[in-house]
PDB file of C-alpha atoms in Angstrom:
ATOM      1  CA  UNK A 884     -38.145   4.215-110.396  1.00 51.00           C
ATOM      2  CA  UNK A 885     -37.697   0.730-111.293  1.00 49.00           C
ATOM      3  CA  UNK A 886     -34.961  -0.138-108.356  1.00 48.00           C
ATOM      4  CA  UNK A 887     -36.992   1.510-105.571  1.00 50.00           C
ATOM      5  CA  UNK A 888     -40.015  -0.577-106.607  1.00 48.00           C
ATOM      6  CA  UNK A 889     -38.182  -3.449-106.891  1.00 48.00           C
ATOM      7  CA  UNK A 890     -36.493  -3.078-102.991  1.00 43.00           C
ATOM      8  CA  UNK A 891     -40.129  -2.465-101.849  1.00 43.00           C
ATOM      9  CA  UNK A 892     -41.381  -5.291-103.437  1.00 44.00           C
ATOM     10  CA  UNK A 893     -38.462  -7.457-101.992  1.00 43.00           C
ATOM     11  CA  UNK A 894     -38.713  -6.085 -98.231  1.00 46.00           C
ATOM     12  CA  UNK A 895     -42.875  -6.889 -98.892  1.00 42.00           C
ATOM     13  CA  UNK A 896     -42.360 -10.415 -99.872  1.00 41.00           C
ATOM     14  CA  UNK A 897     -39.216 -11.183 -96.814  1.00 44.00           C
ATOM     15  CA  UNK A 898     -42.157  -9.202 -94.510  1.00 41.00           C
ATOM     16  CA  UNK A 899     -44.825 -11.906 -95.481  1.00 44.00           C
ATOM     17  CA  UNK A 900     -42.677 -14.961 -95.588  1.00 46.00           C
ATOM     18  CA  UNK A 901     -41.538 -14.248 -91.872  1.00 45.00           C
ATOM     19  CA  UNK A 902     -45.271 -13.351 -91.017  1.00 46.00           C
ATOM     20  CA  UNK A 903     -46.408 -16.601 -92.730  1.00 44.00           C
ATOM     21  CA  UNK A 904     -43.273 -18.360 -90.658  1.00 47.00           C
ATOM     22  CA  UNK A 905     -44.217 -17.360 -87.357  1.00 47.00           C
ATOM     23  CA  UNK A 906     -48.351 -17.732 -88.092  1.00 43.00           C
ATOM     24  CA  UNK A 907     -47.915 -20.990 -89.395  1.00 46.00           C
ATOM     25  CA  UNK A 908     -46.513 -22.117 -86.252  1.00 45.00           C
ATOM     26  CA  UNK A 909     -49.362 -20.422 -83.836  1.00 44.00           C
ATOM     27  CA  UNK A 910     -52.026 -21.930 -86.676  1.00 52.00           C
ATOM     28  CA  UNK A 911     -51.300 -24.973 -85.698  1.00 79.00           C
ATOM     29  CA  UNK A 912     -49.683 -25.203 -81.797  1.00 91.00           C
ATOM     30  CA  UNK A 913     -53.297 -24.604 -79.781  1.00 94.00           C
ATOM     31  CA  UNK A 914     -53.794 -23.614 -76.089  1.00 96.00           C
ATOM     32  CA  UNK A 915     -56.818 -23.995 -74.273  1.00 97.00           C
ATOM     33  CA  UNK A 916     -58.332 -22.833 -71.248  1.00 98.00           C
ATOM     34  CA  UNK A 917     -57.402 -24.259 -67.969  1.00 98.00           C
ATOM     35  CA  UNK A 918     -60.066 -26.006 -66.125  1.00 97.00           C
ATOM     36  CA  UNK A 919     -61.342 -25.780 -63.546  1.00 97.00           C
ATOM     37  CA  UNK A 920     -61.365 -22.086 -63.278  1.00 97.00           C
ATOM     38  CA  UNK A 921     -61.096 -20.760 -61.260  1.00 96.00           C
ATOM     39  CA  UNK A 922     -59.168 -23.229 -59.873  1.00 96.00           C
ATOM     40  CA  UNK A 923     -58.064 -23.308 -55.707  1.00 94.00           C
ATOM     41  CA  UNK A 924     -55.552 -26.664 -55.265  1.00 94.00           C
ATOM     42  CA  UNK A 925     -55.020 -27.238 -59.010  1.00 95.00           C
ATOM     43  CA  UNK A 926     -56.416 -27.069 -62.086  1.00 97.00           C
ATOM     44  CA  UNK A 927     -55.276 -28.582 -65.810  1.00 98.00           C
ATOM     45  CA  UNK A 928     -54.543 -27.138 -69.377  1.00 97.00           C
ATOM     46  CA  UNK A 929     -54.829 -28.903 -72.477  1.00 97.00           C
ATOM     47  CA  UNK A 930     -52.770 -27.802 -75.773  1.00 96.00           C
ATOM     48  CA  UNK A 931     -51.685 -29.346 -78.975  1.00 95.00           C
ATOM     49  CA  UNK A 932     -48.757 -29.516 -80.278  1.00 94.00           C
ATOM     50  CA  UNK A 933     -47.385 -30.690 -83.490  1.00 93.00           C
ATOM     51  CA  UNK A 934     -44.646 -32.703 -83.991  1.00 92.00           C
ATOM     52  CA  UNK A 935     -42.039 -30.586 -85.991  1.00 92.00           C
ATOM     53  CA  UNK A 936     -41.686 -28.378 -83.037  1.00 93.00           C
ATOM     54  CA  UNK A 937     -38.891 -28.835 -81.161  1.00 94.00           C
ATOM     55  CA  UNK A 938     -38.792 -27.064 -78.060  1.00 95.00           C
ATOM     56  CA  UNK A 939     -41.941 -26.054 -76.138  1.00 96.00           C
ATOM     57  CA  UNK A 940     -42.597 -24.995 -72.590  1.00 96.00           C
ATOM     58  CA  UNK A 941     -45.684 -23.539 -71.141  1.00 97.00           C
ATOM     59  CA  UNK A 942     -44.970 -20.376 -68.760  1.00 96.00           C
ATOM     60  CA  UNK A 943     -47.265 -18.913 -66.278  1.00 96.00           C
ATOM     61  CA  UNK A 944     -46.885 -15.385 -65.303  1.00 97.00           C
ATOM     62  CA  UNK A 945     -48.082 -12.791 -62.447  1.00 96.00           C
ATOM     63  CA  UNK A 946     -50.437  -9.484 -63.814  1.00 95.00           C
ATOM     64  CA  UNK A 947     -47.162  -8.251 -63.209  1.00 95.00           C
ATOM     65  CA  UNK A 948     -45.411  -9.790 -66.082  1.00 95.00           C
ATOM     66  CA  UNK A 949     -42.909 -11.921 -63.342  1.00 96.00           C
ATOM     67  CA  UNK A 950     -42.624 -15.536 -64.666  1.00 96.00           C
ATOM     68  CA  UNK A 951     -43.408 -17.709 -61.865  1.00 95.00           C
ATOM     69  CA  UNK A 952     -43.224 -21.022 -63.684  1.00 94.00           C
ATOM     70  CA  UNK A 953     -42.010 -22.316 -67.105  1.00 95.00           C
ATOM     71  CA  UNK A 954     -42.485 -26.124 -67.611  1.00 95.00           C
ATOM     72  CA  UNK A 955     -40.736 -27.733 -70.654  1.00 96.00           C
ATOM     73  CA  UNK A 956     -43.389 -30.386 -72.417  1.00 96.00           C
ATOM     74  CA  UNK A 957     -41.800 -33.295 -74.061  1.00 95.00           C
ATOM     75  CA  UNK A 958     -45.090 -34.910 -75.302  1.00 95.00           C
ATOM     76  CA  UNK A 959     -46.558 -34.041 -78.772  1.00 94.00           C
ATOM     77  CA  UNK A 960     -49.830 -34.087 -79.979  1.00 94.00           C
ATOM     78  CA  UNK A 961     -52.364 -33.596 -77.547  1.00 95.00           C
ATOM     79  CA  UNK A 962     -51.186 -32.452 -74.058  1.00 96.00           C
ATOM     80  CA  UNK A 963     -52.538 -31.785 -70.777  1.00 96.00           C
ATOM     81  CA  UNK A 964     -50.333 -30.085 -67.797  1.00 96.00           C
ATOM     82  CA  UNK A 965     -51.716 -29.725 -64.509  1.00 96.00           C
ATOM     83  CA  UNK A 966     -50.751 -27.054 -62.314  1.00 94.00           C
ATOM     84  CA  UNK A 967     -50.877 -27.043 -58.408  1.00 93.00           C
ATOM     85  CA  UNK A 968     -51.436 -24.416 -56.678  1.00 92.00           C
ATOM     86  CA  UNK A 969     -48.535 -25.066 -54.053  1.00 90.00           C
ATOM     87  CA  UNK A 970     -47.001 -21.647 -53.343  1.00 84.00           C
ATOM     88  CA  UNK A 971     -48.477 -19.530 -55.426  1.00 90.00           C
ATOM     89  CA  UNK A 972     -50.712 -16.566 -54.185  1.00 94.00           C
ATOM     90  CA  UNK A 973     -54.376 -16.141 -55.054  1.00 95.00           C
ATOM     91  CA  UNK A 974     -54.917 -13.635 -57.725  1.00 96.00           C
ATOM     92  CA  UNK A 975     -55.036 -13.917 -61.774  1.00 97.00           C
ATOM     93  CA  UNK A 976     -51.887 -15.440 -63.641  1.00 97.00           C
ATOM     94  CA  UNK A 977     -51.517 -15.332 -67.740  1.00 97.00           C
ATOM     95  CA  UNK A 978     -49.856 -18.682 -69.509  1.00 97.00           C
ATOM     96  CA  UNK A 979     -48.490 -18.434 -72.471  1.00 97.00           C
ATOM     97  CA  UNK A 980     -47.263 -21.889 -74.920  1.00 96.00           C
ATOM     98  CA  UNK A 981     -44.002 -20.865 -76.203  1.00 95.00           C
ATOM     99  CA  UNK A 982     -42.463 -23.629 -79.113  1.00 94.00           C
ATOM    100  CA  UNK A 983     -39.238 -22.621 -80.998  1.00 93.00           C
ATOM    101  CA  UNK A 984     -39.348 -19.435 -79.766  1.00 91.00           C
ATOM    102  CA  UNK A 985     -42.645 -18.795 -81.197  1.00 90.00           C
ATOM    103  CA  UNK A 986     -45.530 -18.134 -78.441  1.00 92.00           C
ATOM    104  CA  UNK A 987     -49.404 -19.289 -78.831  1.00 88.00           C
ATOM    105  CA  UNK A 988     -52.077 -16.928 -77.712  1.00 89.00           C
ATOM    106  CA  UNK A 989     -52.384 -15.921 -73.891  1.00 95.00           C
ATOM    107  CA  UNK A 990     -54.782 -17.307 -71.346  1.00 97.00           C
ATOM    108  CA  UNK A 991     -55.679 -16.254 -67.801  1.00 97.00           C
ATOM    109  CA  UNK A 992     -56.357 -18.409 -64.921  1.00 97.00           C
ATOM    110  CA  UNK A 993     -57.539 -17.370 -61.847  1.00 97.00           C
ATOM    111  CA  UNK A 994     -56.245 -18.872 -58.566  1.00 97.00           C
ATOM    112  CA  UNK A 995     -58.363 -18.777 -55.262  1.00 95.00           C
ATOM    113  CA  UNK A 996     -57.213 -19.997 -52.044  1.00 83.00           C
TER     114      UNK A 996
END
């Protein structure tokens, strides 16, 4: 009885440290909303991001999941990223901040034209 606890208990505690990992890093990269929005030339997004990340891009994607653009961001701290509309179709896109392979919280935009 004693070794099956003892494997549950380990998986338990490796299952927390990687959810602490991974939440640690979403508690403290923030994404905001874009604004304007909706938005019809271009509009801007604001995030944070802390300095022990490494590698961050923001990525905008169709309702259909397609990436349409991923932007790598070299700045830390407080960011903003504008996005122009060029050719991208009216409709509603999701961005996502993605640092160390870790992503934020998704927003929407909406693009008018």
């Amino acid at each position: 009885m004693n070794t099956g606890d003892a494997s549950t208990s380990s998986a338990t505690t490796a299952t927390q440290e990687m959810y602490l990992s991974d939440s640690q890093i979403s508690e403290t990269m923030k994404l905001y909303q874009n604004a304007p929005n909706p938005f019809n030339e271009r509009t801007v997004i604001k995030c944070y991001v802390p300095q022990q990340i490494k590698k961050v891009q923001l990525c905008v994607y169709t309702m259909k999941g397609i990436q349409v653009q991923c932007l790598s961001i070299t700045e830390r701290g407080n960011v903003e990223i504008q996005i122009e509309a060029g050719a991208l179709s009216s409709g509603v896109y999701s961005y996502v901040l993605i640092g160390d392979g870790a992503a934020s919280e998704t927003k929407q935009m909406i693009l008018t034209k």
